[in-house]
mmCIF file of C-alpha atoms in Angstrom:
data_model
loop_
_atom_site.group_PDB
_atom_site.id
_atom_site.type_symbol
_atom_site.label_atom_id
_atom_site.label_comp_id
_atom_site.label_asym_id
_atom_site.label_seq_id
_atom_site.Cartn_x
_atom_site.Cartn_y
_atom_site.Cartn_z
ATOM 1 C CA UNK A 6 0.669 -4.999 -38.991
ATOM 2 C CA UNK A 7 0.233 -8.843 -40.658
ATOM 3 C CA UNK A 8 -2.482 -9.788 -43.425
ATOM 4 C CA UNK A 9 -2.403 -13.661 -43.755
ATOM 5 C CA UNK A 10 -5.300 -15.071 -46.262
ATOM 6 C CA UNK A 11 -6.352 -18.562 -46.591
ATOM 7 C CA UNK A 12 -7.782 -19.577 -49.556
ATOM 8 C CA UNK A 13 -7.990 -21.880 -51.800
ATOM 9 C CA UNK A 14 -7.392 -19.418 -55.100
ATOM 10 C CA UNK A 15 -3.691 -17.352 -54.555
ATOM 11 C CA UNK A 16 -4.041 -15.809 -57.334
ATOM 12 C CA UNK A 17 -7.185 -14.156 -57.334
ATOM 13 C CA UNK A 18 -5.832 -11.658 -54.862
ATOM 14 C CA UNK A 19 -1.967 -10.826 -56.756
ATOM 15 C CA UNK A 20 -3.353 -8.173 -59.010
ATOM 16 C CA UNK A 21 -5.043 -6.445 -55.718
ATOM 17 C CA UNK A 22 -1.983 -6.562 -53.564
ATOM 18 C CA UNK A 23 -0.027 -5.193 -56.841
ATOM 19 C CA UNK A 24 -2.187 -2.528 -57.307
ATOM 20 C CA UNK A 25 -3.201 1.447 -56.108
ATOM 21 C CA UNK A 26 -3.368 2.203 -52.186
ATOM 22 C CA UNK A 27 -3.097 -1.357 -51.356
ATOM 23 C CA UNK A 28 0.872 -1.450 -53.052
ATOM 24 C CA UNK A 29 1.985 1.529 -51.702
ATOM 25 C CA UNK A 30 0.998 -0.043 -48.014
ATOM 26 C CA UNK A 31 3.002 -2.585 -48.396
ATOM 27 C CA UNK A 32 5.596 -0.445 -50.671
ATOM 28 C CA UNK A 33 6.231 1.624 -47.026
ATOM 29 C CA UNK A 34 6.104 -0.872 -45.234
ATOM 30 C CA UNK A 35 3.341 -0.364 -43.826
ATOM 31 C CA UNK A 36 1.615 -3.821 -43.953
ATOM 32 C CA UNK A 37 2.971 -7.357 -45.229
ATOM 33 C CA UNK A 38 0.244 -10.206 -47.552
ATOM 34 C CA UNK A 39 0.753 -13.485 -47.276
ATOM 35 C CA UNK A 40 -1.398 -15.619 -49.099
ATOM 36 C CA UNK A 41 -1.429 -19.516 -47.858
ATOM 37 C CA UNK A 42 -3.344 -22.046 -49.819
ATOM 38 C CA UNK A 43 -4.548 -24.831 -47.350
ATOM 39 C CA UNK A 44 -4.959 -27.482 -49.513
ATOM 40 C CA UNK A 45 -1.475 -27.676 -49.240
ATOM 41 C CA UNK A 46 -2.455 -28.721 -45.341
ATOM 42 C CA UNK A 47 -5.011 -31.739 -46.570
ATOM 43 C CA UNK A 48 -3.026 -34.601 -44.438
ATOM 44 C CA UNK A 49 -5.211 -36.161 -46.802
ATOM 45 C CA UNK A 50 -3.163 -38.262 -50.291
ATOM 46 C CA UNK A 51 -5.336 -37.056 -52.712
ATOM 47 C CA UNK A 52 -5.088 -33.402 -51.137
ATOM 48 C CA UNK A 53 -8.910 -32.979 -50.160
ATOM 49 C CA UNK A 54 -9.969 -29.915 -48.099
ATOM 50 C CA UNK A 55 -13.627 -31.192 -48.615
ATOM 51 C CA UNK A 56 -15.999 -33.854 -47.959
ATOM 52 C CA UNK A 57 -19.817 -35.023 -47.571
ATOM 53 C CA UNK A 58 -22.182 -33.435 -44.931
ATOM 54 C CA UNK A 59 -22.937 -35.498 -42.424
ATOM 55 C CA UNK A 60 -26.779 -36.236 -41.649
ATOM 56 C CA UNK A 61 -26.796 -35.841 -45.512
ATOM 57 C CA UNK A 62 -27.759 -32.837 -47.416
ATOM 58 C CA UNK A 63 -26.594 -30.992 -50.836
ATOM 59 C CA UNK A 64 -23.220 -29.517 -51.579
ATOM 60 C CA UNK A 65 -19.909 -30.357 -49.941
ATOM 61 C CA UNK A 66 -18.276 -28.939 -46.260
ATOM 62 C CA UNK A 67 -14.849 -28.366 -45.538
ATOM 63 C CA UNK A 68 -13.413 -30.115 -43.694
ATOM 64 C CA UNK A 69 -11.145 -29.087 -40.591
ATOM 65 C CA UNK A 70 -7.612 -30.481 -41.070
ATOM 66 C CA UNK A 71 -6.497 -28.422 -43.170
ATOM 67 C CA UNK A 72 -7.731 -24.951 -41.693
ATOM 68 C CA UNK A 73 -6.901 -26.067 -38.174
ATOM 69 C CA UNK A 74 -3.121 -26.993 -39.502
ATOM 70 C CA UNK A 75 -2.953 -23.347 -41.936
ATOM 71 C CA UNK A 76 -4.037 -21.498 -39.028
ATOM 72 C CA UNK A 77 -1.694 -23.002 -36.698
ATOM 73 C CA UNK A 78 0.847 -22.293 -38.639
ATOM 74 C CA UNK A 79 0.211 -18.151 -39.874
ATOM 75 C CA UNK A 80 0.198 -17.992 -36.647
ATOM 76 C CA UNK A 81 3.354 -19.284 -34.644
ATOM 77 C CA UNK A 82 4.666 -15.397 -35.847
ATOM 78 C CA UNK A 83 1.805 -13.828 -33.997
ATOM 79 C CA UNK A 84 0.033 -15.559 -31.577
ATOM 80 C CA UNK A 85 -2.759 -12.548 -30.743
ATOM 81 C CA UNK A 86 -4.631 -13.121 -33.690
ATOM 82 C CA UNK A 87 -7.494 -11.939 -35.026
ATOM 83 C CA UNK A 88 -8.865 -15.008 -37.338
ATOM 84 C CA UNK A 89 -11.713 -13.748 -39.412
ATOM 85 C CA UNK A 90 -14.178 -16.568 -40.952
ATOM 86 C CA UNK A 91 -15.464 -14.694 -44.601
ATOM 87 C CA UNK A 92 -19.206 -15.911 -44.105
ATOM 88 C CA UNK A 93 -22.640 -15.057 -45.343
ATOM 89 C CA UNK A 94 -23.782 -15.770 -41.808
ATOM 90 C CA UNK A 95 -21.114 -13.517 -39.761
ATOM 91 C CA UNK A 96 -21.418 -9.889 -38.485
ATOM 92 C CA UNK A 97 -22.629 -7.363 -41.722
ATOM 93 C CA UNK A 98 -19.272 -5.839 -42.055
ATOM 94 C CA UNK A 99 -19.621 -1.527 -41.250
ATOM 95 C CA UNK A 100 -16.815 1.285 -40.807
ATOM 96 C CA UNK A 101 -16.691 0.978 -37.509
ATOM 97 C CA UNK A 102 -15.847 -2.645 -37.992
ATOM 98 C CA UNK A 103 -12.842 -1.335 -40.091
ATOM 99 C CA UNK A 104 -11.486 0.808 -38.118
ATOM 100 C CA UNK A 105 -11.384 -1.968 -35.184
ATOM 101 C CA UNK A 106 -9.740 -4.243 -37.488
ATOM 102 C CA UNK A 107 -7.315 -1.222 -38.471
ATOM 103 C CA UNK A 108 -5.925 -1.466 -34.783
ATOM 104 C CA UNK A 109 -4.743 -4.515 -34.772
ATOM 105 C CA UNK A 110 -1.222 -6.053 -35.478
ATOM 106 C CA UNK A 111 -2.268 -9.288 -37.219
ATOM 107 C CA UNK A 112 -5.497 -10.675 -39.132
ATOM 108 C CA UNK A 113 -6.203 -14.020 -40.504
ATOM 109 C CA UNK A 114 -8.631 -14.256 -43.525
ATOM 110 C CA UNK A 115 -10.751 -17.331 -44.308
ATOM 111 C CA UNK A 116 -12.092 -17.567 -48.023
ATOM 112 C CA UNK A 117 -14.493 -20.490 -47.980
ATOM 113 C CA UNK A 118 -15.630 -22.536 -50.771
ATOM 114 C CA UNK A 119 -18.295 -24.847 -51.055
ATOM 115 C CA UNK A 120 -21.359 -25.922 -48.838
ATOM 116 C CA UNK A 121 -19.672 -24.181 -45.736
ATOM 117 C CA UNK A 122 -17.545 -24.538 -42.878
ATOM 118 C CA UNK A 123 -17.506 -27.468 -40.454
ATOM 119 C CA UNK A 124 -18.603 -26.437 -36.997
ATOM 120 C CA UNK A 125 -15.665 -26.817 -35.277
ATOM 121 C CA UNK A 126 -14.094 -24.150 -37.380
ATOM 122 C CA UNK A 127 -16.116 -21.981 -35.807
ATOM 123 C CA UNK A 128 -15.990 -22.466 -32.285
ATOM 124 C CA UNK A 129 -12.733 -23.586 -31.985
ATOM 125 C CA UNK A 130 -10.419 -20.967 -33.639
ATOM 126 C CA UNK A 131 -12.175 -17.925 -35.099
ATOM 127 C CA UNK A 132 -12.894 -14.867 -33.543
ATOM 128 C CA UNK A 133 -15.382 -12.978 -35.508
ATOM 129 C CA UNK A 134 -17.712 -13.925 -38.473
ATOM 130 C CA UNK A 135 -18.044 -11.522 -41.311
ATOM 131 C CA UNK A 136 -20.117 -10.915 -44.284
ATOM 132 C CA UNK A 137 -20.260 -8.096 -46.500
ATOM 133 C CA UNK A 138 -24.681 -8.158 -47.464
ATOM 134 C CA UNK A 139 -26.836 -10.144 -47.133
ATOM 135 C CA UNK A 140 -25.562 -12.143 -50.508
ATOM 136 C CA UNK A 141 -23.931 -15.760 -51.536
ATOM 137 C CA UNK A 142 -20.676 -15.080 -53.404
ATOM 138 C CA UNK A 143 -19.041 -18.347 -55.090
ATOM 139 C CA UNK A 144 -16.221 -18.638 -52.388
ATOM 140 C CA UNK A 145 -14.937 -15.537 -49.468
ATOM 141 C CA UNK A 146 -12.422 -13.901 -51.497
ATOM 142 C CA UNK A 147 -14.062 -11.331 -52.868
ATOM 143 C CA UNK A 148 -15.595 -10.057 -49.468
ATOM 144 C CA UNK A 149 -11.699 -10.700 -47.725
ATOM 145 C CA UNK A 150 -10.553 -8.029 -50.665
ATOM 146 C CA UNK A 151 -13.064 -5.737 -49.556
ATOM 147 C CA UNK A 152 -12.592 -5.725 -46.291
ATOM 148 C CA UNK A 153 -8.918 -5.401 -47.056
ATOM 149 C CA UNK A 154 -9.509 -2.910 -48.389
ATOM 150 C CA UNK A 155 -10.917 -0.481 -46.139
ATOM 151 C CA UNK A 156 -8.771 -1.237 -43.552
ATOM 152 C CA UNK A 157 -5.511 -0.711 -45.202
ATOM 153 C CA UNK A 158 -6.372 2.485 -46.164
ATOM 154 C CA UNK A 159 -7.042 3.650 -42.277
ATOM 155 C CA UNK A 160 -3.429 2.321 -41.352
ATOM 156 C CA UNK A 161 -1.214 5.213 -40.601
ATOM 157 C CA UNK A 162 0.476 6.815 -43.714
ATOM 158 C CA UNK A 163 -1.017 4.920 -45.999
ATOM 159 C CA UNK A 164 -3.117 7.685 -47.372
ATOM 160 C CA UNK A 165 -1.871 11.237 -48.892
ATOM 161 C CA UNK A 166 -4.077 13.312 -46.369
ATOM 162 C CA UNK A 167 -4.774 12.055 -43.093
ATOM 163 C CA UNK A 168 -8.286 13.336 -42.761
ATOM 164 C CA UNK A 169 -9.309 11.968 -45.198
ATOM 165 C CA UNK A 170 -9.837 8.607 -43.970
ATOM 166 C CA UNK A 171 -11.556 10.721 -40.820
ATOM 167 C CA UNK A 172 -14.378 12.890 -43.343
ATOM 168 C CA UNK A 173 -14.909 9.388 -44.977
ATOM 169 C CA UNK A 174 -19.505 8.517 -45.213
ATOM 170 C CA UNK A 175 -19.808 6.770 -42.761
ATOM 171 C CA UNK A 176 -16.852 7.609 -40.317
ATOM 172 C CA UNK A 177 -18.907 10.187 -38.957
ATOM 173 C CA UNK A 178 -22.071 8.490 -38.867
ATOM 174 C CA UNK A 179 -23.393 10.629 -42.415
ATOM 175 C CA UNK A 180 -22.957 10.065 -45.925
ATOM 176 C CA UNK A 181 -21.086 12.407 -47.161
ATOM 177 C CA UNK A 182 -21.215 16.405 -48.275
ATOM 178 C CA UNK A 183 -20.982 16.984 -51.971
ATOM 179 C CA UNK A 184 -17.012 17.503 -53.615
ATOM 180 C CA UNK A 185 -16.164 19.410 -56.534
ATOM 181 C CA UNK A 186 -13.040 21.180 -58.619
ATOM 182 C CA UNK A 187 -12.099 22.799 -61.371
ATOM 183 C CA UNK A 188 -13.306 24.126 -63.545
ATOM 184 C CA UNK A 189 -15.723 26.407 -61.545
ATOM 185 C CA UNK A 190 -18.723 26.367 -64.539
ATOM 186 C CA UNK A 191 -18.109 23.429 -66.207
ATOM 187 C CA UNK A 192 -20.591 23.739 -69.355
ATOM 188 C CA UNK A 193 -23.378 25.688 -67.560
ATOM 189 C CA UNK A 194 -22.895 23.834 -64.116
ATOM 190 C CA UNK A 195 -21.663 26.167 -61.807
ATOM 191 C CA UNK A 196 -19.939 25.320 -58.282
ATOM 192 C CA UNK A 197 -22.318 26.509 -55.137
ATOM 193 C CA UNK A 198 -20.738 30.101 -54.196
ATOM 194 C CA UNK A 199 -20.295 29.060 -51.073
ATOM 195 C CA UNK A 200 -16.840 26.824 -51.754
ATOM 196 C CA UNK A 201 -15.395 29.798 -53.648
ATOM 197 C CA UNK A 202 -16.140 32.366 -50.982
ATOM 198 C CA UNK A 203 -12.654 31.788 -48.726
ATOM 199 C CA UNK A 204 -15.334 31.478 -45.380
ATOM 200 C CA UNK A 205 -14.038 28.374 -44.141
ATOM 201 C CA UNK A 206 -16.471 27.948 -41.425
ATOM 202 C CA UNK A 207 -19.731 28.927 -43.437
ATOM 203 C CA UNK A 208 -18.039 26.113 -45.634
ATOM 204 C CA UNK A 209 -18.062 23.843 -42.967
ATOM 205 C CA UNK A 210 -21.431 24.428 -42.050
ATOM 206 C CA UNK A 211 -22.328 24.210 -45.594
ATOM 207 C CA UNK A 212 -21.182 20.979 -45.664
ATOM 208 C CA UNK A 213 -22.527 19.220 -42.918
ATOM 209 C CA UNK A 214 -25.904 20.594 -43.846
ATOM 210 C CA UNK A 215 -25.586 19.004 -47.826
ATOM 211 C CA UNK A 216 -24.157 15.300 -45.559
ATOM 212 C CA UNK A 217 -27.394 16.148 -43.213
ATOM 213 C CA UNK A 218 -29.539 16.590 -46.393
ATOM 214 C CA UNK A 219 -27.619 13.429 -48.942
ATOM 215 C CA UNK A 220 -28.122 11.077 -45.180
ATOM 216 C CA UNK A 221 -32.235 11.884 -44.888
ATOM 217 C CA UNK A 222 -32.797 11.374 -48.175
ATOM 218 C CA UNK A 223 -30.262 8.338 -49.069
ATOM 219 C CA UNK A 224 -30.009 6.356 -45.659
ATOM 220 C CA UNK A 225 -32.917 7.663 -43.402
ATOM 221 C CA UNK A 226 -31.380 4.835 -41.280
ATOM 222 C CA UNK A 227 -27.961 5.956 -40.834
ATOM 223 C CA UNK A 228 -29.841 9.988 -40.102
ATOM 224 C CA UNK A 229 -31.994 8.925 -37.448
ATOM 225 C CA UNK A 230 -29.286 7.451 -35.613
ATOM 226 C CA UNK A 231 -27.074 10.559 -35.871
ATOM 227 C CA UNK A 232 -29.983 12.703 -34.508
ATOM 228 C CA UNK A 233 -30.918 10.082 -31.500
ATOM 229 C CA UNK A 234 -26.543 10.558 -30.553
ATOM 230 C CA UNK A 235 -26.726 14.020 -30.727
ATOM 231 C CA UNK A 236 -29.101 14.288 -28.515
ATOM 232 C CA UNK A 237 -28.580 11.734 -25.984
ATOM 233 C CA UNK A 238 -24.528 14.244 -25.889
ATOM 234 C CA UNK A 239 -26.774 17.179 -26.281
ATOM 235 C CA UNK A 240 -28.109 15.309 -23.159
ATOM 236 C CA UNK A 241 -24.996 13.730 -21.289
ATOM 237 C CA UNK A 242 -23.125 17.233 -21.268
#
């Protein structure tokens, strides 16, 4: 997978792309990262990328020309690209979206600043508008980092255990079950006996029940969706 990030602050990504799983994924050549400062594509002699909004109002708006030209430049090697606009007005990001994007060969992220984007950017070059939550950030860089991290870890061969991503919270529709490791007794707090039994079918049953219980308590919306999906599945079988 190739990932291009269009940003006014490429230095923000250096530590993220050079650490942990994202670094290992690049070393395994599962992904390549490319940072582009779209200010470099400004046709204005002062290299400005924003201007006042028509009709008045607070804040500045990103101009279309630098972003159009920057996207055209990074698309040269891959015409079939998903162009993702980080925006609080976008689709709420979730695990299903991460799984969808992980199947792509080329992702382009546009990180905005200021008051917003010229609408022609949305209309002509963007394939996806994504928000990571109902709040506003200074810019799109942190949102891009979150999405890239969640996508790259799903690429084949990136995680040491291929089953890890399949069992993550949200991948199954439920929150993940509790985990324990050694020692079995830590300051009087003991690991559930079932996990020490060696009975794998009983362990899987316990984990499912714990996932159901945790999801019902913490995310009743997910629990209801899961139960309804199971009912629908049983009706069609």
